[in-house]
CSV table of C-alpha atoms and ligand atoms in Angstrom, one decimal:
chain,number,residue,atom,x,y,z
U,1090,MET,CA,-8.2,-5.2,17.5
U,1091,ASN,CA,-10.9,-3.2,19.4
U,1092,SER,CA,-8.6,-1.4,21.7
U,1093,ILE,CA,-6.7,0.5,19.0
U,1094,ASP,CA,-8.1,3.7,17.5
U,1095,ALA,CA,-7.1,3.5,13.8
U,1096,SER,CA,-8.7,6.8,12.8
U,1097,HIS,CA,-5.1,8.3,12.4
U,1098,PHE,CA,-3.9,5.4,10.4
U,1099,ILE,CA,-3.8,6.3,6.7
U,1100,SER,CA,-2.7,3.9,4.0
U,1101,PHE,CA,-1.9,4.4,0.3
U,1102,GLU,CA,-2.5,1.8,-2.3
U,1103,GLY,CA,-2.1,1.6,-6.1
U,1104,ILE,CA,-0.3,-0.3,-8.8
U,1105,ASP,CA,3.3,0.6,-9.4
U,1106,PHE,CA,3.9,4.1,-10.9
U,1107,SER,CA,0.5,5.4,-9.7
U,1108,GLY,CA,2.2,8.3,-8.0
U,1109,LYS,CA,1.8,7.1,-4.4
U,1110,SER,CA,5.2,8.3,-3.2
U,1111,THR,CA,4.7,11.8,-4.5
U,1112,GLN,CA,1.2,12.1,-2.9
U,1113,ILE,CA,2.5,10.7,0.4
U,1114,SER,CA,5.3,13.3,0.5
U,1115,LEU,CA,2.9,16.1,-0.2
U,1116,LEU,CA,0.4,14.9,2.5
U,1117,LYS,CA,3.2,14.5,5.0
U,1118,GLU,CA,4.4,18.1,4.2
U,1119,PHE,CA,0.9,19.5,4.5
U,1120,LEU,CA,0.3,17.8,7.9
U,1121,GLU,CA,3.7,18.9,9.2
U,1122,GLU,CA,3.0,22.5,8.1
U,1123,ASN,CA,-0.1,22.2,10.2
U,1124,HIS,CA,2.0,21.2,13.2
U,1125,TYR,CA,1.2,17.5,13.2
U,1126,THR,CA,3.9,14.9,13.7
U,1127,VAL,CA,3.6,12.3,11.0
U,1128,TYR,CA,5.2,8.9,10.9
U,1129,PHE,CA,5.7,7.5,7.4
U,1130,LEU,CA,6.2,3.8,7.0
U,1131,ARG,CA,6.7,1.8,3.8
U,1132,GLU,CA,5.8,-1.8,3.1
U,1133,PRO,CA,7.6,-4.1,2.9
U,1134,GLY,CA,10.1,-2.5,5.2
U,1135,ASP,CA,10.7,0.0,8.0
U,1136,THR,CA,12.0,-2.3,10.7
U,1137,GLU,CA,15.4,-3.9,10.6
U,1138,ILE,CA,13.8,-7.3,10.0
U,1139,SER,CA,11.3,-6.1,7.5
U,1140,GLU,CA,13.9,-4.3,5.4
U,1141,LYS,CA,15.9,-7.5,5.1
U,1142,ILE,CA,12.8,-9.3,4.0
U,1143,ARG,CA,12.2,-6.5,1.4
U,1144,GLN,CA,15.6,-7.2,-0.2
U,1145,ILE,CA,14.7,-10.9,-0.6
U,1146,LEU,CA,11.3,-10.0,-2.1
U,1147,LEU,CA,12.4,-7.4,-4.6
U,1148,ASP,CA,15.6,-9.1,-5.8
U,1149,LYS,CA,15.2,-9.8,-9.5
U,1150,ASN,CA,17.4,-12.9,-9.2
U,1151,HIS,CA,14.6,-14.5,-7.1
U,1152,HIS,CA,12.4,-15.2,-10.2
U,1153,CYS,CA,11.8,-18.8,-8.9
U,1154,MET,CA,10.1,-17.6,-5.7
U,1155,ASN,CA,7.1,-19.7,-5.0
U,1156,GLU,CA,3.9,-17.6,-4.7
U,1157,TRP,CA,3.2,-18.9,-1.2
U,1158,ALA,CA,6.8,-18.1,-0.1
U,1159,GLU,CA,6.0,-14.6,-1.5
U,1160,ILE,CA,2.9,-14.1,0.5
U,1161,PHE,CA,4.4,-15.4,3.7
U,1162,LEU,CA,7.4,-13.1,3.3
U,1163,TYR,CA,5.2,-10.0,2.7
U,1164,SER,CA,3.2,-11.0,5.7
U,1165,ALA,CA,6.2,-11.6,7.9
U,1166,ALA,CA,7.5,-8.2,7.0
U,1167,ARG,CA,4.1,-6.7,7.8
U,1168,VAL,CA,3.5,-8.4,11.2
U,1169,GLN,CA,6.9,-7.2,12.4
U,1170,LEU,CA,6.0,-3.6,11.3
U,1171,VAL,CA,2.6,-3.7,12.9
U,1172,ALA,CA,3.8,-5.0,16.2
U,1173,GLU,CA,7.0,-3.0,16.4
U,1174,ARG,CA,5.9,0.4,14.9
U,1175,ILE,CA,2.3,0.8,13.9
U,1176,ILE,CA,0.5,-0.3,17.1
U,1177,PRO,CA,2.8,1.6,19.5
U,1178,LEU,CA,2.5,4.8,17.4
U,1179,LEU,CA,-1.3,4.5,17.2
U,1180,LYS,CA,-1.5,3.9,21.0
U,1181,GLU,CA,0.4,7.2,21.4
U,1182,GLY,CA,-2.2,8.9,19.2
U,1183,GLN,CA,0.3,9.6,16.4
U,1184,ILE,CA,-0.6,9.9,12.7
U,1185,VAL,CA,0.7,7.0,10.7
U,1186,ILE,CA,0.9,7.0,6.9
U,1187,ALA,CA,1.6,3.6,5.3
U,1188,ASP,CA,2.9,3.2,1.8
U,1189,ARG,CA,1.0,0.0,1.1
U,1190,TYR,CA,-0.6,-2.3,3.6
U,1191,VAL,CA,-2.7,-5.4,3.7
U,1192,ASP,CA,-4.8,-4.5,0.6
U,1193,SER,CA,-1.6,-4.9,-1.5
U,1194,THR,CA,-1.4,-8.5,-0.5
U,1195,THR,CA,-5.0,-9.1,-1.4
U,1196,ALA,CA,-4.5,-7.4,-4.8
U,1197,TYR,CA,-1.0,-8.7,-5.8
U,1198,GLN,CA,-0.9,-12.1,-4.2
U,1199,GLY,CA,-4.7,-12.9,-4.0
U,1200,TYR,CA,-5.8,-11.5,-7.4
U,1201,GLY,CA,-2.5,-11.1,-9.2
U,1202,ARG,CA,-0.9,-14.5,-8.2
U,1203,GLN,CA,-4.4,-16.1,-8.0
U,1204,LEU,CA,-4.0,-17.6,-4.5
U,1205,ASP,CA,-7.1,-18.8,-2.7
U,1206,LEU,CA,-8.7,-15.6,-1.5
U,1207,ASP,CA,-10.0,-17.2,1.7
U,1208,VAL,CA,-6.6,-18.3,2.7
U,1209,VAL,CA,-5.2,-14.9,1.8
U,1210,LYS,CA,-7.8,-13.3,4.1
U,1211,THR,CA,-6.8,-15.6,7.0
U,1212,ILE,CA,-3.1,-14.8,6.5
U,1213,ASN,CA,-3.9,-11.1,6.3
U,1214,GLN,CA,-5.9,-11.2,9.5
U,1215,ALA,CA,-3.0,-12.9,11.3
U,1216,ALA,CA,-0.4,-10.5,9.9
U,1217,THR,CA,-2.2,-7.4,11.1
U,1218,PHE,CA,-4.0,-8.7,14.3
U,1219,GLY,CA,-7.1,-7.5,12.4
U,1220,LEU,CA,-5.9,-3.9,12.4
U,1221,LEU,CA,-7.1,-1.9,9.4
U,1222,PRO,CA,-6.5,1.8,8.5
U,1223,GLY,CA,-9.1,4.4,9.1
U,1224,ILE,CA,-8.6,5.7,5.5
U,1225,THR,CA,-7.1,4.0,2.5
U,1226,PHE,CA,-6.3,6.2,-0.6
U,1227,TYR,CA,-6.3,4.1,-3.7
U,1228,LEU,CA,-4.7,5.8,-6.7
U,1229,GLU,CA,-6.3,4.1,-9.6
U,1230,LEU,CA,-4.1,3.7,-12.7
U,1231,THR,CA,-4.9,1.4,-15.6
U,1232,PRO,CA,-2.4,-1.3,-16.6
U,1233,ASP,CA,-2.0,0.4,-20.0
U,1234,GLU,CA,-1.1,3.7,-18.3
U,1235,LEU,CA,1.3,1.8,-15.9
U,1236,PHE,CA,3.2,0.3,-18.8
U,1237,LYS,CA,3.4,3.7,-20.6
U,1238,ARG,CA,4.9,5.2,-17.4
U,1239,MET,CA,7.2,2.2,-16.8
U,1240,ASN,CA,8.6,2.5,-20.3
U,1241,ASN,CA,9.3,6.2,-19.8
U,1242,ALA,CA,10.9,5.8,-16.4
U,1243,ASP,CA,14.6,6.0,-15.9
U,1244,ARG,CA,14.9,3.4,-13.2
U,1245,THR,CA,15.0,-0.4,-13.7
U,1246,ALA,CA,11.9,-2.5,-12.7
U,1247,ASP,CA,12.0,-4.6,-9.5
U,1248,ARG,CA,10.9,-8.3,-9.5
U,1249,LEU,CA,7.2,-7.5,-9.1
U,1250,GLU,CA,7.2,-4.9,-11.8
U,1251,THR,CA,8.5,-7.4,-14.4
U,1252,ALA,CA,5.4,-9.6,-13.9
U,1253,GLY,CA,3.7,-8.6,-17.2
U,1254,ILE,CA,0.5,-6.9,-18.3
U,1255,GLU,CA,-1.9,-9.9,-17.6
U,1256,PHE,CA,-0.7,-9.9,-14.0
U,1257,PHE,CA,-1.3,-6.2,-13.6
U,1258,LYS,CA,-4.7,-6.5,-15.2
U,1259,ARG,CA,-5.7,-9.0,-12.4
U,1260,VAL,CA,-4.2,-6.7,-9.8
U,1261,PHE,CA,-6.2,-3.8,-11.2
U,1262,ASN,CA,-9.4,-5.8,-11.1
U,1263,GLY,CA,-8.5,-7.0,-7.6
U,1264,TYR,CA,-8.2,-3.4,-6.3
U,1265,LYS,CA,-11.6,-2.6,-7.9
U,1266,GLN,CA,-13.2,-5.5,-6.0
U,1267,ILE,CA,-11.5,-4.6,-2.7
U,1268,ALA,CA,-12.6,-1.0,-3.1
U,1269,ASN,CA,-16.2,-2.1,-3.6
U,1270,LEU,CA,-16.1,-4.3,-0.6
U,1271,ASN,CA,-14.6,-1.5,1.6
U,1272,LYS,CA,-16.5,1.6,0.5
U,1273,GLN,CA,-16.3,3.2,4.0
U,1274,ARG,CA,-12.6,2.9,4.2
U,1275,PHE,CA,-11.6,3.4,0.6
U,1276,CYS,CA,-11.2,6.7,-1.2
U,1277,VAL,CA,-10.6,6.0,-4.9
U,1278,ILE,CA,-8.8,8.7,-6.8
U,1279,ASP,CA,-8.1,8.7,-10.6
U,1280,ALA,CA,-4.3,8.7,-10.8
U,1281,VAL,CA,-4.3,10.3,-14.2
U,1282,GLN,CA,-4.9,13.9,-13.0
U,1283,SER,CA,-2.5,16.6,-12.1
U,1284,ILE,CA,-0.4,16.1,-8.9
U,1285,GLU,CA,-2.0,19.2,-7.4
U,1286,SER,CA,-5.5,18.2,-8.0
U,1287,ILE,CA,-5.0,14.7,-6.5
U,1288,HIS,CA,-3.3,16.3,-3.5
U,1289,GLN,CA,-6.2,18.7,-2.9
U,1290,LYS,CA,-8.6,15.7,-2.9
U,1291,ILE,CA,-6.5,13.9,-0.4
U,1292,VAL,CA,-6.2,16.9,1.9
U,1293,LYS,CA,-10.0,17.5,1.8
U,1294,GLU,CA,-10.7,13.9,2.7
U,1295,VAL,CA,-8.1,13.8,5.5
U,1296,SER,CA,-9.3,17.1,6.9
U,1297,LYS,CA,-12.9,15.8,6.9
U,1298,ARG,CA,-12.1,12.4,8.4
U,1299,ILE,CA,-9.4,13.3,10.9
U,1300,GLY,CA,-11.0,16.6,11.8
U,1301,LEU,CA,-8.0,18.9,11.3
A,2672,TMP,P1,6.6,-0.4,-3.8
A,2672,TMP,O1,7.2,-0.4,-5.3
A,2672,TMP,O2,5.3,0.3,-3.7
A,2672,TMP,O3,7.7,-0.1,-2.8
A,2672,TMP,O4,6.2,-1.9,-3.5
A,2672,TMP,C1,7.0,-3.0,-3.7
A,2672,TMP,C2,6.4,-4.0,-4.6
A,2672,TMP,O5,5.9,-5.1,-3.7
A,2672,TMP,C3,5.3,-3.6,-5.5
A,2672,TMP,O6,5.5,-4.1,-6.8
A,2672,TMP,C4,4.0,-4.2,-4.9
A,2672,TMP,C5,4.5,-5.4,-4.2
A,2672,TMP,N1,3.8,-5.8,-3.0
A,2672,TMP,C6,3.1,-7.1,-3.0
A,2672,TMP,O7,3.1,-7.7,-4.1
A,2672,TMP,N2,2.4,-7.5,-1.9
A,2672,TMP,C7,2.4,-6.8,-0.8
A,2672,TMP,O8,1.8,-7.2,0.2
A,2672,TMP,C8,3.1,-5.5,-0.7
A,2672,TMP,C9,3.1,-4.7,0.5
A,2672,TMP,C10,3.8,-5.1,-1.9
């Protein structure tokens, strides 16, 4: 995907309860205060088709979902989002913030579900047309901390969140590998810090890389 400038494409990654949503809202607010228009997109979702796929994916009644069906559904939701929203926005020069992107599939389906990583790579390539973000913020939270936060939360877990600690240990290790393989793109941040200190790190990095 050579013709698209992805420098304004920012993704956020992390296991559940890592504080992604809070940090995305704070970054969006910061950019808007500095007179930038920001488009926030969440995965899976944010097109009519992708939101319908999201409902199938997160439904707790679908506990029998085959892991290949799972990866194809995430990827179907993604390719629709990339084609319908992300590519047109980047072509206009807009700033796009994605709550999860292709690294989630590598971490959750590749490492977590233990699908063949080469096949996952091929599927990811097809589902993104090879388009990768300019910056990926990875909020790193250990599985132990995740379960502590999950037990204290007042909302019920979705289908993925009920997967158990062994699954999340694999996802955690998966993200470590992905971050190591993508050092240029990845900015790894310890998620067990104050909200403000994480926000400041993110702002500093965005300012440096986007040249605000
Ligand atoms: P969210 O809780 O961040 O909205 O994400 C929904 C769930 O979907 C979360 O448990 C992670 C999972 N997920 C995958 O397993 N693979 C993917 O490709 C994506 C985008 C999300």
